[in-house]
Coordinates of C-alpha atoms in Angstrom, one line a residue:
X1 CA 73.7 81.3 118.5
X2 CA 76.0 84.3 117.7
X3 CA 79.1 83.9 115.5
X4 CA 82.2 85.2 114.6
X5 CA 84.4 85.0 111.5
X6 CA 88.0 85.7 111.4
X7 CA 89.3 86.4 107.9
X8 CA 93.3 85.7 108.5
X9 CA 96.3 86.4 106.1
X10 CA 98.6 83.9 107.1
X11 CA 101.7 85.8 105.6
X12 CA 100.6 89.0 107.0
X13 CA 103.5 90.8 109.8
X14 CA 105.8 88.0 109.0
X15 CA 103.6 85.3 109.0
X16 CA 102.4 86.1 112.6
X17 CA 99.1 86.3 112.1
X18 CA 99.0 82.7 112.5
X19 CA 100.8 83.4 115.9
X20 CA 98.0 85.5 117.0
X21 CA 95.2 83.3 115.8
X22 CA 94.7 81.3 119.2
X23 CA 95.0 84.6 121.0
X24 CA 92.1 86.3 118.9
X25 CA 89.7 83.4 118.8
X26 CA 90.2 82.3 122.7
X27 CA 89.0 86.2 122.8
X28 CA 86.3 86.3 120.6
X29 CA 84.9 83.0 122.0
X30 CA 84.1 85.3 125.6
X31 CA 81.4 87.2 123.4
X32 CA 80.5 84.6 120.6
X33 CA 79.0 81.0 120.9
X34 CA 81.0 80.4 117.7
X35 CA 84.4 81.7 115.6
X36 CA 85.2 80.0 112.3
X37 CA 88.3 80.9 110.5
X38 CA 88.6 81.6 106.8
X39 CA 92.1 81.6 105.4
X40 CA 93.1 84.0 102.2
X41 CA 95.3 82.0 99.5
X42 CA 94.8 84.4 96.7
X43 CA 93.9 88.4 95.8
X44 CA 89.9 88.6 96.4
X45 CA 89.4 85.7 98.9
X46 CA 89.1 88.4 101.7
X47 CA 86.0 90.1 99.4
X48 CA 84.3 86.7 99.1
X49 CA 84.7 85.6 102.7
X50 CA 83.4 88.8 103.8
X51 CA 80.3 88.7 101.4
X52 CA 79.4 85.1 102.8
X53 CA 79.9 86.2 106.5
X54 CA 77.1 88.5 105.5
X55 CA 74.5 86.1 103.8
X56 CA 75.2 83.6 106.4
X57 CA 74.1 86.3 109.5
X58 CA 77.5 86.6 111.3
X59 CA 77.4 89.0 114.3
X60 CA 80.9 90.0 113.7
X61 CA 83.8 89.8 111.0
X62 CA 87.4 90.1 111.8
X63 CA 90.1 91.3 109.2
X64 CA 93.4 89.4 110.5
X65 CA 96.3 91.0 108.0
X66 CA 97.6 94.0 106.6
X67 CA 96.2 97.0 104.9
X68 CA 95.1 95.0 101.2
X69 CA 93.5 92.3 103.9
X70 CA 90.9 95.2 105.8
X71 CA 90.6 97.0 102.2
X72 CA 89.6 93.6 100.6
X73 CA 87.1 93.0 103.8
X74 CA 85.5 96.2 103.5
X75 CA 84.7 95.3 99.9
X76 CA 82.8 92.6 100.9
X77 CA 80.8 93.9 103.6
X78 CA 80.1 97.4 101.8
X79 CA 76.3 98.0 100.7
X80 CA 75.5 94.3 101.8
X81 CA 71.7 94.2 103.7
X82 CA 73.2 92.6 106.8
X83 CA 76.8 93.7 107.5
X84 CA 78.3 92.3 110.9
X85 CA 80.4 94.4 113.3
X86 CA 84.1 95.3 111.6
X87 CA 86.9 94.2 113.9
X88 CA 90.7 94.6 112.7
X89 CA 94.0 93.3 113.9
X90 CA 96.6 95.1 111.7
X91 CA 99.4 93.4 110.5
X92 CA 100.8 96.0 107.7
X93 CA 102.9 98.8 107.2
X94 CA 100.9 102.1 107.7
X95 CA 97.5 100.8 109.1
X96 CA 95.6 103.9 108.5
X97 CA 92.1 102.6 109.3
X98 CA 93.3 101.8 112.4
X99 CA 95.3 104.6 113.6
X100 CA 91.9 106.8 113.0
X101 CA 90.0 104.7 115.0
X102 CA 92.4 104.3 117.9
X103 CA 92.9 100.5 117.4
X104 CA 96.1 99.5 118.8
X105 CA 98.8 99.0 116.4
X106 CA 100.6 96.5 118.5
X107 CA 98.4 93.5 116.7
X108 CA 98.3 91.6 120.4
X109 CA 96.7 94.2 122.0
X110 CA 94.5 94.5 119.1
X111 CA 93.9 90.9 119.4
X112 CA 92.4 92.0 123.0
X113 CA 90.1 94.3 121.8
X114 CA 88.3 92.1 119.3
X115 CA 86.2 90.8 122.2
X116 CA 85.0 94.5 123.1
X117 CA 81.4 94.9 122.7
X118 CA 81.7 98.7 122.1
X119 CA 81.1 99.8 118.4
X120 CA 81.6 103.1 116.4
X121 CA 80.2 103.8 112.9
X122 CA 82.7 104.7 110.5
X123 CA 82.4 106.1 107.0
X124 CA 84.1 104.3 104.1
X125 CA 83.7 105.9 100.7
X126 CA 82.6 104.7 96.9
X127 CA 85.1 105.2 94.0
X128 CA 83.2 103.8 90.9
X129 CA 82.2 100.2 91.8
X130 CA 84.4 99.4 94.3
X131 CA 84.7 100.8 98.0
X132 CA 88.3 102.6 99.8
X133 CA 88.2 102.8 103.6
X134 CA 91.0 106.0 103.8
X135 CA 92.1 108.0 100.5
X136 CA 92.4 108.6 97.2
X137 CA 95.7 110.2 95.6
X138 CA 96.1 111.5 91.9
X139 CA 99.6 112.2 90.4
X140 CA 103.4 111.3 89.9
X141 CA 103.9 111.4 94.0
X142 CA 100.8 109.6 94.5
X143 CA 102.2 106.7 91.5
X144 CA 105.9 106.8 93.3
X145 CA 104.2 104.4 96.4
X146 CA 103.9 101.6 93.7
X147 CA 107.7 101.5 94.2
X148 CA 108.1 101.0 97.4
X149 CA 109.3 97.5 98.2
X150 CA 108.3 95.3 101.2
X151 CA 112.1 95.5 102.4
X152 CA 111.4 99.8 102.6
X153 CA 108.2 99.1 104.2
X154 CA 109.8 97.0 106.7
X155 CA 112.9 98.8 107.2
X156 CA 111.2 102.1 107.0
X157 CA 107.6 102.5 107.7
X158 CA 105.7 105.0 106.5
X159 CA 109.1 107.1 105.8
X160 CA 109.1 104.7 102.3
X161 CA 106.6 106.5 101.0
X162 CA 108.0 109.8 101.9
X163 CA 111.4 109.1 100.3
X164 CA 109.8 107.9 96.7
X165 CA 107.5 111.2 96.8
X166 CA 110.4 113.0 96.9
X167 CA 112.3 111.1 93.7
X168 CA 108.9 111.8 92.0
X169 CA 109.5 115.3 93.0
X170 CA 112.7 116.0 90.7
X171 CA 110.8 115.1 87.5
X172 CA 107.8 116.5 88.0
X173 CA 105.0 117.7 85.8
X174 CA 101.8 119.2 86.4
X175 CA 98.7 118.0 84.8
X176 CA 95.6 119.6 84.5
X177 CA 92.5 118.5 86.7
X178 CA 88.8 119.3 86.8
X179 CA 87.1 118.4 89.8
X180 CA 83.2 118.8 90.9
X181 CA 81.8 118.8 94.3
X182 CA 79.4 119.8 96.8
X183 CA 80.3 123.7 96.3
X184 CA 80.7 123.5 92.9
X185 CA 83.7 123.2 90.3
X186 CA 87.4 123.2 90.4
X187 CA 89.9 123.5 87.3
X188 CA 93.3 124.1 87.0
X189 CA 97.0 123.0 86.6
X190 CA 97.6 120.7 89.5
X191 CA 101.1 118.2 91.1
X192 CA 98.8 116.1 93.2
X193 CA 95.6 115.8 94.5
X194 CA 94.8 114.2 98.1
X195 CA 90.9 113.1 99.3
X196 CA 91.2 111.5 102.6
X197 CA 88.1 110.1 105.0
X198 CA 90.4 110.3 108.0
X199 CA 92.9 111.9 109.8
X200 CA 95.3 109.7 109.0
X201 CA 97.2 109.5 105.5
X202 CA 100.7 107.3 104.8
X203 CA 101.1 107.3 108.8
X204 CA 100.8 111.3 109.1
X205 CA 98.0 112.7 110.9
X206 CA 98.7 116.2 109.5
X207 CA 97.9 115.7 105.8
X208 CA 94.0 116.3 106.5
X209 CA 94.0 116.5 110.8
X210 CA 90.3 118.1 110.4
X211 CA 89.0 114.4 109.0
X212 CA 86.9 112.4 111.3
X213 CA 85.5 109.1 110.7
X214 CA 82.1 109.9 110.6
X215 CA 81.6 113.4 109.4
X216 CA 80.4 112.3 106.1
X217 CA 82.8 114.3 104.4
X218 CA 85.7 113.8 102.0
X219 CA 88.6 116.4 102.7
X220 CA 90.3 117.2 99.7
X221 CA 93.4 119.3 99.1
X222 CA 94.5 119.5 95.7
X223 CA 98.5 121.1 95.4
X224 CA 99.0 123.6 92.9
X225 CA 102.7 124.3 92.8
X226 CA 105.0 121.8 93.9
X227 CA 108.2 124.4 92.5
X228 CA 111.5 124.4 95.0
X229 CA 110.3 127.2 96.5
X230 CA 107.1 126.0 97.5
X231 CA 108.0 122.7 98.7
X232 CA 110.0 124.6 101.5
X233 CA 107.0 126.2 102.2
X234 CA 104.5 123.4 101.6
X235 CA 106.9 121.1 103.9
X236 CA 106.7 122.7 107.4
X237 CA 103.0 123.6 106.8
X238 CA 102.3 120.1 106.3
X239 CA 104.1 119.1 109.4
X240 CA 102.7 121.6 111.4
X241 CA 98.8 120.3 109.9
X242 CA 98.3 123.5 108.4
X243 CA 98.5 122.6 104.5
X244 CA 95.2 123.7 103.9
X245 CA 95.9 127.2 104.8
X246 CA 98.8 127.1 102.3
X247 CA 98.1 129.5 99.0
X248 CA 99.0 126.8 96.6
X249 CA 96.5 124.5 98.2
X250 CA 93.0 123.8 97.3
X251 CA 91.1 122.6 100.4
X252 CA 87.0 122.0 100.4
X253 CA 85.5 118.8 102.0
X254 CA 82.6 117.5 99.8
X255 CA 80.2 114.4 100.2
X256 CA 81.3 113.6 96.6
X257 CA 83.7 113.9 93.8
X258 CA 83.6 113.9 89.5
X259 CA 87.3 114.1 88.7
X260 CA 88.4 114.0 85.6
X261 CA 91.6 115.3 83.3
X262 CA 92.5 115.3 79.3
X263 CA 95.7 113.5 80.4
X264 CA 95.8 109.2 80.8
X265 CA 96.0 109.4 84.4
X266 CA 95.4 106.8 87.5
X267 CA 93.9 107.4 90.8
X268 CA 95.6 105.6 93.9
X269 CA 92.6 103.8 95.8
X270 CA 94.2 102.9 99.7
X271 CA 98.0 102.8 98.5
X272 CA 97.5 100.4 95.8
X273 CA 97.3 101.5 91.9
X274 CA 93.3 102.5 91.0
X275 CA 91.0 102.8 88.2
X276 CA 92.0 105.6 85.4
X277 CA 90.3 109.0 85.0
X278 CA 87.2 110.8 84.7
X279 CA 85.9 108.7 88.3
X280 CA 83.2 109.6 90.4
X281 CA 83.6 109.4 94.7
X282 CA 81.2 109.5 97.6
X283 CA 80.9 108.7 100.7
X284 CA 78.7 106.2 102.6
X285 CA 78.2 107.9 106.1
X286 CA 78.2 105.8 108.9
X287 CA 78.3 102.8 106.5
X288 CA 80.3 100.1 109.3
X289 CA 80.1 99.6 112.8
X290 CA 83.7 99.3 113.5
X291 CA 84.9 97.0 117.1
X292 CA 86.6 99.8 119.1
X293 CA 88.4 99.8 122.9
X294 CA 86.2 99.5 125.6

């Protein structure tokens, strides 16, 4: 008997993932003999219900919410011995995860391709103890996204995050940063720092377009100068996807990271508000075998 579990946040996209449920499990039933649904009520319930898909043998797991729902998932499924195929529907703002892997964003046409047999292993990476599926930020533009609202992210998209960078901007600091990696050691005076395992960071597919899901690599760009006449410079580089070519950025990709500053500073994990400094990253290559279109 094969089996399928559907981890659903019912207030995800406006409470529709509860529209979509019969949708995704009349799908899911044309491949599986069975599809159980596990609600989340409360912050973890996604990590648990993932952890128990895996103990009880499930063939496949499907994250039903938005971008906390799939990082919550992943959690659960990471470094397990039996981890069932990864399926997503997003319901959130930026969807990341799912733009890299070509996963509709339209969450009923995603709801369609939760029944495709076709897989494709995907790297998700290790920050400490705990597990992020797309990037890791450190600095005062980096905090700014903990200010974004759910009205901006619904009125806005990915823009939100662009226009509180941009406040963070005008008080500025840089801080200093020492970070170690496969080539060896970087230290200097730095405005933010970006590590991304995809292509695609806050919506943008420029910030690191050389990032594939699998290449076992972390691209990291860390910004040196974020002065007025640099950000004019920095801006159309960025847009273009040539940052990394820009002589106040760092760029190396690296299969792990040490990072670490004398200042009390916080690394975003995924959008949301991480663990503080000195932390150590690496990547588990090929860790999930994500449900793709046929």
């Amino acid at each position: 008997m094969t089996k399928a579990m559907i981890i659903c946040n019912p207030s995800a996209g406006k409470e529709k993932a509860r529209e979509l449920l019969p949708t995704a499990i009349s799908n899911l039933k044309e491949v599986y003999d069975e599809v159980y649904v596990r609600e989340t009520k409360q912050e973890g319930d996604a990590v648990v219900f993932a952890q128990d898909a895996c103990v009880e043998q499930y063939d496949a797991v499907i994250s039903m919410g938005g971008d906390g729902t799939v990082s919550e998932t992943i959690n659960g499924l990471a470094e397990q011995r039996h981890r069932p195929a990864f399926g997503l529907i997003p319901l959130g703002t930026v969807n990341d995860f799912a733009r890299a892997l070509s996963i509709p964003l339209d969450p009923e046409e995603a709801a369609c391709v939760v029944s495709s047999q076709r897989t494709k292993a995907a790297d998700i990476g290790k920050i400490n103890n705990q597990f992020f599926m797309n990037v890791l930020a450190v600095g005062a533009v980096a905090e700014a996204t903990y200010n974004v609202s759910v009205k901006q992210k619904t009125l806005l998209g990915p823009l939100a995050y662009l226009i509180e960078g941009g406040k963070a901007l005008v008080k500025k600091t840089p801080f200093k940063l020492t970070v170690e990696h496969d080539s060896g050691k970087w230290q200097g005076e730095s405005y933010l720092m970006v590590a991304a395992l995809t292509n695609s960071v806050g919506g943008f597919n420029t910030v690191a377009p050389d990032a594939r899901i699998n290449d076992g690599k972390i691209h990291v760009l860390i910004i040196k100068d974020l002065s007025l006449p640099n950000i004019m410079k920095i801006v159309p580089s960025l847009l273009w996807g040539e940052l990394k070519k820009h002589d106040q950025v760092e760029y190396f990709q690296t299969s792990f990271l040490d990072v670490s500053s004398d200042e009390e500073l916080a690394v975003n994990i995924d959008g949301d508000e991480g663990v503080p400094l000195p932390f150590r990253a690496q990547i588990l290559n090929q860790h999930l075998n994500v449900i793709v279109p046929k």
